[in-house]
Amino acid sequence: MDSTLRFLSIRALHDSELPARRRALLNQLPLSITTALVYAGSAVFHTPLLANPLVWWAAGLFVLLLLACVVVPWERLPARAVLVLPVLDFVPIGLLREGMYPEVTGTVMMLLFPVLWLVTSGLVPYGAALLGAAMTLVVVWVPVFASPVPVTGDALTGALPVPLLVLAIGATVQEITHQLRVKETQLREALATTAHRKRLLYTVLDSINSRVLAVDTDGRPLVTNYGMLADYAGQRVAHGAAAEASLPGMYTESGRPLTSAQRPIARALAGESFTDHLVRYGEAPTQRVLSVSARTMHNDEHQPEGAVLSFHDVTELVNALNAQEEFVTGVSHELRTPLTSIRGYTELLTMDETLSETTRSGLGVIERNTEQLQNLVDDLLGAGNGAATLHPAPTDLVALLTEATAAAAPRAASGAVTLQTQAPQTLIAHCDPVRIGQVLDNLLSNAIKYSRPHSTVHVLATHHQGSARVEVIDHGIGMGPEDTGRIFERFYRSATARMSTIPGLGIGLALCREIIEQHGGTITCRSVLGEGTTMTITVPINPPSATPASGGASTTDHDPAPNILV
């Protein structure tokens, strides 16, 4: 592109990339060639003219000026020094004009060569046309003043059209040259900006850990980071969708082979946009899993002009999730056998009529916790298979709190933690007592685990705007905002919990959230690192069928629950 600009531009003869001597020679050559043609024509048609000394003096000066272009070290002189050449060109042109006049009148047009040199050089931005016109005026007036004939006004004004014509041509060429310089500068800046953006684009593509491919409507690549794309399809993807169809070993997430129309590039070129679509390619044991996203491109007329696809290798993540699921399933199955034995023997023991009330009460706690543990195992086995079945009924939350507190008392006592409950005599809510008991047990267990010795865990139960609300407040290690926002995710544990020696799997609060949301309630967490945590649950008092069917707002109170419930 730059070479084309230099070729088309008038400034080509003044390109700073050329040596100064070569630029001077290229500017002088057109006049030298024209002069040689004039002398050759005169030798054929006007031979007597060559006997005129002025003609030979002009020829000698032309030769000297041509040699000066080559001999003088112009690159060592100031840039404007070279303009002495076009100024001196007016001397031999004037001599040649006078020596051949009136037989040859066209030599006056040779004055345009030095004028054009001056106006296109850019070294005299404003006065080049005037300088050329002034030198032309000198050339045409010197013979008038040198003539033995008295100078008259007619003689002077008769020679004016030539300088005026030169001035008009010079000014026009100078303006055109200026406009070309401006356009050339703008175009160079645009090219530089485009080149910068191109470098930036490829640098970004090379720095990201994803394969990116932009294709036109025929599937030919426009932009791609080939190094990252090689794992997906090798060099053949560089040839577009047709080559993609020939790639072996491409499957869906479940392992079903993909047809040519189902492959990512083909789907994108068909106008389909998708996000995080999993594709398997290759054969075991080296098979990889890619998360593919695609967006179609449209021009200003909304006509398709290709698509952009991104490929992210998620093989390790998928393997980790599969291993996690297999681990949870295996552990859950292993827990079923001892739980079944515990429940069976507990039931047998409760059938002994000689047991004391204290023993019978302890067995009741064992049976209740075994049932909740069995529900937890069932939840683990059913994770991802839909919500668990609820059996809601009018339930006294105060009674559930009493049972949960009694079950947690030994653990609290061993950690020197005091449990303090504040609740009304009764607090009836429409809920599944087993599931809500599981939630209360989990919240109390967490509050005790993360409390400091000799601190107090407060449990508050209140009736609040048509809902039953329970708050469990501890003064333990707490969490930061980044952990609070993820505490209800499955298998997530806060940074403080991971750094402590407190055991846990990070599934309890995720199950609590599912249970509470199934009841139509809310669960929130407010925590300050180093100060403690407050967990709040709300459960509707009335069953859903008792809610007014039209017009009225729901009586369920939902505490503000920002993005922490994601």
Coordinates of C-alpha atoms in Angstrom, one line a residue:
M1 CA 0.0 0.0 0.0
D2 CA 2.8 2.4 0.9
S3 CA 4.6 1.7 -2.4
T4 CA 1.3 2.4 -4.3
L5 CA 0.9 5.7 -2.5
R6 CA 4.4 6.7 -3.4
F7 CA 3.9 5.8 -7.1
L8 CA 0.6 7.7 -7.4
S9 CA 1.6 10.8 -5.3
I10 CA 3.2 13.9 -6.9
R11 CA 5.5 13.8 -3.9
A12 CA 7.0 10.6 -5.2
L13 CA 10.0 12.5 -6.5
H14 CA 10.5 14.0 -3.0
D15 CA 10.1 10.9 -1.0
S16 CA 12.3 11.1 2.0
E17 CA 13.2 7.5 1.7
L18 CA 15.1 8.3 -1.6
P19 CA 18.7 9.6 -1.4
A20 CA 18.9 13.4 -2.0
R21 CA 21.0 13.0 -5.1
R22 CA 18.6 10.6 -6.7
R23 CA 15.6 12.9 -5.9
A24 CA 17.5 15.8 -7.6
L25 CA 18.3 13.7 -10.6
L26 CA 14.7 12.5 -11.0
N27 CA 13.4 16.0 -10.9
Q28 CA 16.0 17.3 -13.4
L29 CA 15.6 14.4 -15.9
P30 CA 12.2 15.5 -17.5
L31 CA 13.7 18.9 -18.4
S32 CA 16.9 17.3 -19.7
I33 CA 15.1 14.8 -21.9
T34 CA 12.8 17.5 -23.3
T35 CA 15.9 19.7 -24.0
A36 CA 17.5 16.8 -25.8
L37 CA 14.4 16.3 -28.0
V38 CA 14.3 20.1 -28.8
Y39 CA 17.9 20.0 -29.9
A40 CA 17.3 16.8 -32.0
G41 CA 14.3 18.4 -33.7
S42 CA 16.2 21.6 -34.4
A43 CA 19.1 19.6 -35.9
V44 CA 16.6 18.1 -38.4
F45 CA 14.2 21.0 -39.1
H46 CA 16.1 24.1 -38.0
T47 CA 19.7 23.3 -38.5
P48 CA 20.9 27.0 -38.7
L49 CA 19.6 27.6 -35.2
L50 CA 22.4 25.4 -33.8
A51 CA 25.0 27.9 -34.9
N52 CA 23.6 30.5 -32.4
P53 CA 26.0 30.9 -29.4
L54 CA 23.1 31.3 -27.1
V55 CA 21.8 27.9 -28.0
W56 CA 25.3 26.3 -27.2
W57 CA 25.6 28.3 -24.0
A58 CA 22.1 26.9 -23.0
A59 CA 23.2 23.4 -23.8
G60 CA 26.4 23.7 -21.7
L61 CA 24.4 25.0 -18.7
F62 CA 21.9 22.1 -19.1
V63 CA 24.7 19.6 -18.9
L64 CA 26.3 21.3 -16.0
L65 CA 23.1 21.3 -14.0
L66 CA 22.5 17.6 -14.8
L67 CA 26.0 16.8 -13.6
A68 CA 25.4 18.9 -10.4
C69 CA 22.5 16.7 -9.5
V70 CA 24.9 13.7 -9.3
V71 CA 28.2 15.3 -8.2
V72 CA 27.1 17.7 -5.4
P73 CA 26.5 15.9 -2.0
W74 CA 23.0 17.3 -1.5
E75 CA 22.4 15.0 1.5
R76 CA 25.0 16.9 3.5
L77 CA 23.5 20.3 2.7
P78 CA 20.3 21.8 4.1
A79 CA 17.1 20.5 2.5
R80 CA 16.3 23.7 0.7
A81 CA 19.7 23.9 -0.9
V82 CA 18.6 21.7 -3.8
L83 CA 16.1 24.4 -4.9
V84 CA 19.0 26.3 -6.4
L85 CA 18.8 23.8 -9.3
P86 CA 15.3 24.7 -10.5
V87 CA 16.0 28.4 -10.0
L88 CA 19.2 28.1 -12.1
D89 CA 17.2 26.1 -14.7
F90 CA 15.5 29.4 -15.7
V91 CA 18.8 30.7 -17.1
P92 CA 19.5 28.0 -19.8
I93 CA 15.7 28.0 -20.6
G94 CA 15.8 31.7 -21.2
L95 CA 19.0 31.5 -23.3
L96 CA 17.4 28.6 -25.4
R97 CA 14.2 30.6 -25.9
E98 CA 16.1 33.7 -27.0
G99 CA 18.4 31.7 -29.2
M100 CA 15.6 29.9 -31.1
Y101 CA 13.0 32.7 -31.2
P102 CA 11.0 33.2 -33.4
E103 CA 11.6 30.0 -35.4
V104 CA 10.8 27.8 -32.3
T105 CA 8.3 29.4 -29.9
G106 CA 7.4 26.4 -27.8
T107 CA 10.5 26.5 -25.7
V108 CA 8.7 28.9 -23.3
M109 CA 6.6 26.0 -22.1
M110 CA 9.8 24.4 -20.7
L111 CA 9.5 27.0 -17.9
L112 CA 6.9 24.8 -16.4
F113 CA 9.5 22.1 -15.4
P114 CA 11.3 24.2 -12.8
V115 CA 8.1 25.7 -11.6
L116 CA 6.6 22.3 -11.0
W117 CA 9.7 21.2 -9.2
L118 CA 9.4 24.2 -6.9
V119 CA 5.7 23.9 -6.1
T120 CA 5.8 20.1 -5.6
S121 CA 8.9 20.1 -3.4
G122 CA 7.0 21.2 -0.3
L123 CA 10.1 23.1 0.8
V124 CA 8.5 26.5 -0.1
P125 CA 4.9 25.8 1.0
Y126 CA 3.4 29.3 0.2
G127 CA 5.7 31.2 -2.2
A128 CA 6.7 28.5 -4.7
A129 CA 4.2 29.5 -7.3
L130 CA 5.0 33.2 -6.9
L131 CA 8.7 32.5 -7.1
G132 CA 8.2 30.5 -10.4
A133 CA 6.1 33.2 -11.8
A134 CA 8.7 35.9 -10.9
M135 CA 11.5 33.9 -12.5
T136 CA 9.4 33.4 -15.6
L137 CA 8.7 37.2 -15.7
V138 CA 12.5 37.8 -15.5
V139 CA 13.1 35.3 -18.4
V140 CA 10.5 37.0 -20.7
W141 CA 11.4 40.6 -19.7
V142 CA 15.2 40.4 -19.9
P143 CA 15.2 40.2 -23.7
V144 CA 12.9 43.2 -23.8
F145 CA 15.2 45.3 -21.7
A146 CA 18.4 44.0 -23.4
S147 CA 17.0 44.8 -26.9
P148 CA 18.4 48.0 -28.6
V149 CA 14.8 48.9 -29.3
P150 CA 13.3 51.3 -26.8
V151 CA 11.2 49.6 -24.1
T152 CA 7.5 50.2 -24.6
G153 CA 4.4 49.4 -22.5
D154 CA 3.2 47.1 -25.3
A155 CA 6.4 45.1 -25.2
L156 CA 6.2 44.6 -21.4
T157 CA 2.5 43.8 -21.3
G158 CA 2.8 41.5 -24.3
A159 CA 5.1 39.2 -22.3
L160 CA 2.8 39.1 -19.2
P161 CA 0.5 36.2 -20.3
V162 CA 3.3 33.7 -19.9
P163 CA 4.1 34.5 -16.3
L164 CA 0.4 34.7 -15.5
L165 CA -0.2 31.3 -17.0
V166 CA 2.8 29.9 -15.1
L167 CA 1.4 31.4 -11.9
A168 CA -2.0 29.9 -12.5
I169 CA -0.6 26.5 -13.3
G170 CA 1.8 26.6 -10.4
A171 CA -0.9 27.7 -7.9
T172 CA -3.2 24.9 -9.1
V173 CA -0.6 22.3 -8.9
Q174 CA 0.5 23.6 -5.5
E175 CA -3.1 23.3 -4.1
I176 CA -3.5 19.8 -5.6
T177 CA -0.2 18.8 -4.1
H178 CA -1.3 20.1 -0.7
Q179 CA -4.6 18.2 -0.9
L180 CA -2.7 15.0 -1.8
R181 CA -0.4 15.5 1.1
V182 CA -3.3 15.9 3.5
K183 CA -5.1 12.8 2.0
E184 CA -1.9 10.8 2.1
T185 CA -1.3 11.8 5.7
Q186 CA -4.8 10.8 6.7
L187 CA -4.5 7.5 4.8
R188 CA -1.2 6.7 6.4
E189 CA -2.7 7.5 9.8
A190 CA -5.7 5.2 9.0
L191 CA -3.3 2.5 7.9
A192 CA -1.2 2.9 11.0
T193 CA -4.4 2.7 13.2
T194 CA -5.6 -0.4 11.4
A195 CA -2.2 -2.0 11.7
H196 CA -2.2 -1.2 15.5
R197 CA -5.6 -2.7 15.9
K198 CA -4.6 -5.8 14.0
R199 CA -1.6 -6.2 16.2
L200 CA -3.7 -5.6 19.3
L201 CA -6.3 -8.2 18.1
Y202 CA -3.7 -10.9 17.5
T203 CA -1.9 -10.1 20.8
V204 CA -5.2 -10.5 22.7
L205 CA -6.0 -13.7 20.8
D206 CA -2.6 -15.1 21.6
S207 CA -2.9 -14.2 25.3
I208 CA -6.2 -15.9 26.1
N209 CA -6.6 -19.5 27.0
S210 CA -9.3 -20.2 24.4
R211 CA -9.4 -21.1 20.8
V212 CA -11.0 -18.4 18.7
L213 CA -12.0 -18.7 15.0
A214 CA -13.8 -16.2 12.8
V215 CA -15.0 -17.5 9.4
D216 CA -16.7 -16.0 6.4
T217 CA -19.9 -17.3 4.9
D218 CA -18.0 -20.0 3.0
G219 CA -16.2 -21.2 6.2
R220 CA -12.9 -19.7 5.3
P221 CA -11.0 -18.4 8.4
L222 CA -10.7 -14.6 8.8
V223 CA -9.1 -14.4 12.2
T224 CA -7.9 -17.2 14.4
N225 CA -5.2 -18.0 17.0
Y226 CA -4.0 -21.1 15.1
G227 CA -1.7 -22.2 18.0
M228 CA -4.7 -22.7 20.3
L229 CA -6.9 -24.1 17.5
A230 CA -4.5 -26.8 16.5
D231 CA -5.7 -29.1 19.4
Y232 CA -9.3 -28.8 18.2
A233 CA -9.0 -29.7 14.5
G234 CA -5.4 -29.5 13.4
Q235 CA -4.5 -27.7 10.2
R236 CA -7.7 -28.9 8.5
V237 CA -10.0 -26.5 10.3
A238 CA -8.0 -23.7 8.6
H239 CA -9.8 -24.7 5.4
G240 CA -13.3 -24.1 6.8
A241 CA -16.5 -26.0 7.5
A242 CA -16.0 -28.6 4.7
A243 CA -12.8 -29.8 6.4
E244 CA -14.5 -29.8 9.8
A245 CA -17.1 -32.3 8.4
S246 CA -14.3 -34.7 7.6
L247 CA -12.8 -34.7 11.2
P248 CA -13.3 -38.0 12.9
G249 CA -14.3 -38.6 16.5
M250 CA -16.6 -35.7 17.3
Y251 CA -19.4 -36.5 19.8
T252 CA -22.0 -34.9 21.9
E253 CA -21.6 -34.6 25.7
S254 CA -23.4 -37.9 26.1
G255 CA -21.1 -39.6 23.6
R256 CA -23.4 -39.7 20.5
P257 CA -21.5 -39.0 17.2
L258 CA -22.1 -35.7 15.6
T259 CA -23.3 -35.4 12.0
S260 CA -21.7 -32.9 9.7
A261 CA -24.6 -30.5 10.2
Q262 CA -24.3 -30.7 14.0
R263 CA -20.7 -29.7 14.2
P264 CA -20.0 -26.3 15.6
I265 CA -18.7 -24.4 12.5
A266 CA -21.6 -25.8 10.4
R267 CA -24.1 -24.7 13.0
A268 CA -22.7 -21.3 13.2
L269 CA -22.7 -20.8 9.5
A270 CA -26.3 -21.9 9.4
G271 CA -27.1 -18.8 11.5
E272 CA -27.3 -20.5 14.9
S273 CA -25.9 -18.8 18.0
F274 CA -25.2 -20.9 21.1
T275 CA -23.2 -20.7 24.4
D276 CA -21.2 -23.3 26.3
H277 CA -22.2 -26.2 24.1
L278 CA -20.1 -29.2 25.1
V279 CA -18.5 -31.2 22.3
R280 CA -16.2 -34.2 22.7
Y281 CA -13.5 -35.0 20.1
G282 CA -10.9 -37.7 19.7
E283 CA -11.0 -41.2 21.0
A284 CA -10.3 -42.5 24.5
P285 CA -8.1 -42.3 26.4
T286 CA -7.0 -38.9 24.9
Q287 CA -10.5 -37.6 24.2
R288 CA -11.0 -33.9 25.1
V289 CA -14.1 -31.9 26.0
L290 CA -14.7 -28.4 24.6
S291 CA -17.1 -25.8 25.6
V292 CA -18.1 -24.1 22.3
S293 CA -19.8 -20.7 21.9
A294 CA -20.8 -19.1 18.6
R295 CA -22.2 -15.8 17.3
T296 CA -23.2 -14.8 13.8
M297 CA -21.9 -11.6 12.1
H298 CA -24.0 -9.3 10.0
N299 CA -23.2 -6.3 7.9
D300 CA -25.0 -2.9 7.9
E301 CA -27.7 -4.4 5.7
H302 CA -28.2 -7.3 8.2
Q303 CA -26.9 -9.8 5.7
P304 CA -24.8 -12.6 7.2
E305 CA -21.1 -12.3 6.7
G306 CA -19.7 -15.1 8.8
A307 CA -19.5 -16.2 12.4
V308 CA -17.1 -16.2 15.4
L309 CA -16.6 -19.3 17.5
S310 CA -14.7 -19.7 20.7
F311 CA -13.5 -23.1 22.0
H312 CA -12.5 -23.6 25.6
D313 CA -11.0 -26.9 26.9
V314 CA -13.0 -28.0 29.9
T315 CA -11.8 -31.6 30.0
E316 CA -10.3 -31.3 33.5
L317 CA -13.4 -29.6 34.9
V318 CA -15.8 -32.2 33.4
N319 CA -13.5 -35.0 34.8
A320 CA -13.5 -33.4 38.2
L321 CA -17.3 -33.0 38.3
N322 CA -17.7 -36.7 37.2
A323 CA -15.3 -37.8 39.9
Q324 CA -17.1 -35.7 42.5
E325 CA -20.4 -37.2 41.5
E326 CA -19.0 -40.7 41.7
F327 CA -17.5 -40.0 45.1
V328 CA -20.7 -38.6 46.5
T329 CA -22.7 -41.5 45.1
G330 CA -20.2 -44.1 46.5
V331 CA -20.0 -42.6 49.9
S332 CA -23.8 -42.3 50.1
H333 CA -24.3 -45.9 49.2
E334 CA -21.7 -46.9 51.8
L335 CA -23.6 -44.9 54.5
R336 CA -26.9 -46.7 53.8
T337 CA -25.9 -50.0 55.4
P338 CA -24.7 -48.7 58.8
L339 CA -27.7 -46.3 59.0
T340 CA -30.1 -49.1 58.3
S341 CA -28.5 -51.1 61.1
I342 CA -28.6 -48.2 63.6
R343 CA -32.3 -47.5 62.9
G344 CA -33.2 -51.2 63.2
Y345 CA -31.4 -51.7 66.5
T346 CA -32.7 -48.4 67.9
E347 CA -36.3 -49.5 67.1
L348 CA -35.6 -52.9 68.9
L349 CA -34.2 -51.1 72.0
T350 CA -37.2 -48.8 72.2
M351 CA -39.4 -51.9 72.4
D352 CA -37.9 -52.8 75.8
E353 CA -40.5 -51.6 78.4
T354 CA -38.0 -51.7 81.2
L355 CA -36.0 -48.7 79.8
S356 CA -35.9 -45.6 81.9
E357 CA -37.3 -42.3 80.6
T358 CA -33.8 -40.9 80.3
T359 CA -32.6 -43.8 78.2
R360 CA -35.8 -43.8 76.1
S361 CA -35.3 -40.0 75.5
G362 CA -31.7 -40.6 74.4
L363 CA -32.9 -43.4 72.0
G364 CA -35.4 -40.9 70.6
V365 CA -32.7 -38.4 69.8
I366 CA -30.6 -41.2 68.2
E367 CA -33.6 -42.3 66.1
R368 CA -34.4 -38.7 65.1
N369 CA -30.9 -37.9 64.0
T370 CA -30.5 -41.2 62.2
E371 CA -33.6 -40.3 60.2
Q372 CA -32.2 -37.0 59.4
L373 CA -28.9 -38.5 58.4
Q374 CA -30.8 -41.0 56.2
N375 CA -32.6 -38.0 54.5
L376 CA -29.2 -36.3 54.0
V377 CA -27.9 -39.5 52.3
D378 CA -31.0 -39.6 50.1
D379 CA -30.4 -35.9 49.2
L380 CA -26.8 -36.7 48.2
L381 CA -27.9 -39.6 46.0
G382 CA -30.7 -37.5 44.4
A383 CA -28.5 -34.4 43.8
G384 CA -29.2 -33.0 40.4
N385 CA -32.3 -35.2 40.0
G386 CA -34.9 -32.6 41.1
A387 CA -36.2 -31.4 44.4
A388 CA -36.9 -33.8 47.3
T389 CA -40.5 -34.6 48.2
L390 CA -42.0 -32.6 51.0
H391 CA -44.7 -33.5 53.5
P392 CA -45.8 -30.2 54.9
A393 CA -48.2 -29.9 57.8
P394 CA -49.0 -27.4 60.6
T395 CA -45.8 -27.7 62.8
D396 CA -44.7 -26.0 66.0
L397 CA -41.3 -24.5 65.2
V398 CA -40.7 -23.9 68.9
A399 CA -40.9 -27.7 69.5
L400 CA -38.5 -28.3 66.6
L401 CA -36.1 -25.7 68.1
T402 CA -36.3 -27.4 71.5
E403 CA -35.4 -30.8 70.0
A404 CA -32.6 -29.3 67.8
T405 CA -31.2 -27.4 70.8
A406 CA -31.3 -30.5 73.0
A407 CA -29.5 -32.5 70.3
A408 CA -26.9 -29.8 69.8
A409 CA -26.3 -29.3 73.6
P410 CA -23.6 -32.0 74.0
R411 CA -21.6 -30.6 71.1
A412 CA -22.0 -27.1 72.5
A413 CA -20.9 -28.2 75.9
S414 CA -17.8 -29.9 74.6
G415 CA -16.8 -26.6 72.8
A416 CA -17.6 -24.4 75.8
V417 CA -20.3 -22.7 73.8
T418 CA -23.6 -21.6 75.4
L419 CA -26.9 -22.0 73.6
Q420 CA -29.5 -19.4 74.4
T421 CA -33.0 -19.6 72.9
Q422 CA -35.6 -16.8 72.8
A423 CA -39.0 -17.9 71.4
P424 CA -42.7 -17.6 72.0
Q425 CA -44.6 -20.5 73.6
T426 CA -45.7 -21.7 70.2
L427 CA -45.0 -20.7 66.6
I428 CA -47.0 -22.7 64.1
A429 CA -45.8 -22.8 60.5
H430 CA -46.9 -24.9 57.5
C431 CA -43.8 -27.0 56.8
D432 CA -42.2 -30.4 56.7
P433 CA -41.1 -31.0 60.3
V434 CA -38.3 -33.5 59.3
R435 CA -36.9 -31.2 56.6
I436 CA -37.1 -28.0 58.7
G437 CA -35.6 -29.9 61.7
Q438 CA -32.7 -30.9 59.3
V439 CA -32.2 -27.2 58.5
L440 CA -32.3 -26.1 62.2
D441 CA -29.8 -28.9 63.1
N442 CA -27.5 -27.8 60.3
L443 CA -27.6 -24.1 61.3
L444 CA -27.0 -24.8 65.0
S445 CA -24.2 -27.3 64.1
N446 CA -22.4 -24.6 62.0
A447 CA -22.9 -21.9 64.6
I448 CA -21.3 -24.1 67.3
K449 CA -18.5 -25.3 65.0
Y450 CA -17.4 -21.8 64.1
S451 CA -17.9 -20.2 67.5
R452 CA -15.1 -19.3 69.8
P453 CA -14.9 -21.0 73.2
H454 CA -16.9 -19.4 76.0
S455 CA -19.1 -17.5 73.5
T456 CA -22.9 -17.7 73.1
V457 CA -25.0 -18.8 70.2
H458 CA -28.4 -17.0 70.2
V459 CA -31.5 -18.6 68.6
L460 CA -34.4 -16.2 68.1
A461 CA -37.8 -17.3 66.8
T462 CA -40.4 -14.7 66.0
H463 CA -43.6 -14.1 64.1
H464 CA -43.0 -11.6 61.4
Q465 CA -45.6 -10.3 58.9
G466 CA -47.3 -13.6 58.2
S467 CA -44.1 -15.7 58.3
A468 CA -42.2 -17.6 61.0
R469 CA -38.7 -16.4 61.3
V470 CA -35.7 -18.1 63.0
E471 CA -32.3 -16.4 63.4
V472 CA -29.2 -18.2 64.5
I473 CA -26.5 -15.8 65.7
D474 CA -22.9 -16.7 66.5
H475 CA -19.9 -14.7 67.5
G476 CA -17.3 -16.8 65.7
I477 CA -14.8 -16.5 63.0
G478 CA -17.2 -15.0 60.4
M479 CA -16.6 -14.6 56.7
G480 CA -15.7 -11.9 54.1
P481 CA -18.1 -10.6 51.4
E482 CA -16.5 -12.8 48.7
D483 CA -17.3 -16.0 50.8
T484 CA -20.7 -14.8 51.9
G485 CA -21.8 -14.5 48.3
R486 CA -21.0 -18.2 47.6
I487 CA -21.8 -19.9 50.9
F488 CA -25.0 -21.5 49.5
E489 CA -23.1 -23.2 46.6
R490 CA -22.7 -26.9 46.7
F491 CA -19.4 -28.1 48.0
Y492 CA -18.2 -24.6 48.7
R493 CA -16.3 -23.8 51.9
S494 CA -15.2 -20.3 52.9
A495 CA -11.5 -19.4 53.1
T496 CA -11.6 -19.2 56.9
A497 CA -13.2 -22.6 57.1
R498 CA -10.6 -24.2 54.8
M499 CA -7.7 -22.7 56.7
S500 CA -9.2 -24.0 60.1
T501 CA -9.2 -27.6 61.3
I502 CA -13.0 -27.7 61.3
P503 CA -14.2 -30.6 59.1
G504 CA -16.9 -30.2 56.5
L505 CA -18.0 -31.0 52.9
G506 CA -19.8 -27.7 52.0
I507 CA -23.1 -29.3 51.2
G508 CA -25.2 -28.5 54.3
L509 CA -26.1 -24.9 53.5
A510 CA -26.8 -25.8 49.9
L511 CA -29.4 -28.4 51.0
C512 CA -30.8 -25.9 53.6
R513 CA -31.4 -23.4 50.8
E514 CA -33.1 -26.0 48.6
I515 CA -35.4 -27.1 51.5
I516 CA -36.3 -23.5 52.5
E517 CA -37.0 -22.5 48.9
Q518 CA -39.2 -25.5 48.4
H519 CA -41.3 -24.3 51.3
G520 CA -41.6 -20.9 49.7
G521 CA -39.4 -19.2 52.3
T522 CA -36.0 -17.4 52.3
I523 CA -32.6 -18.0 53.8
T524 CA -30.0 -15.3 54.1
C525 CA -26.6 -14.9 55.5
R526 CA -25.0 -11.8 57.1
S527 CA -21.4 -12.1 58.2
V528 CA -18.5 -10.0 59.2
L529 CA -15.0 -11.5 59.2
G530 CA -13.8 -12.0 62.7
E531 CA -17.1 -10.9 64.3
G532 CA -19.6 -13.6 63.6
T533 CA -22.5 -14.7 61.4
T534 CA -26.2 -14.4 61.4
M535 CA -28.3 -17.0 59.5
T536 CA -32.0 -16.1 59.0
I537 CA -34.7 -18.4 57.6
T538 CA -38.4 -17.5 57.1
V539 CA -41.1 -20.1 56.5
P540 CA -44.8 -19.2 55.5
I541 CA -47.3 -19.7 58.3
N542 CA -50.2 -20.5 55.9
P543 CA -50.1 -23.2 53.2
P544 CA -50.0 -21.9 49.6
S545 CA -53.7 -22.6 49.0
A546 CA -54.6 -20.2 51.8
T547 CA -52.9 -17.3 50.0
P548 CA -55.5 -14.8 48.4
A549 CA -55.9 -15.8 44.8
S550 CA -56.4 -12.3 43.3
G551 CA -55.5 -8.7 43.9
G552 CA -53.8 -9.0 47.2
A553 CA -50.1 -9.2 47.8
S554 CA -48.5 -12.3 49.3
T555 CA -48.3 -12.3 53.1
T556 CA -44.9 -14.1 53.0
D557 CA -42.2 -11.8 54.2
H558 CA -39.0 -12.0 52.2
D559 CA -36.1 -10.4 53.9
P560 CA -33.8 -8.5 51.5
A561 CA -31.7 -11.2 49.9
P562 CA -29.2 -9.8 47.5
N563 CA -26.9 -11.7 45.2
I564 CA -25.7 -14.0 48.0
L565 CA -28.5 -16.4 47.1
V566 CA -27.1 -17.3 43.7

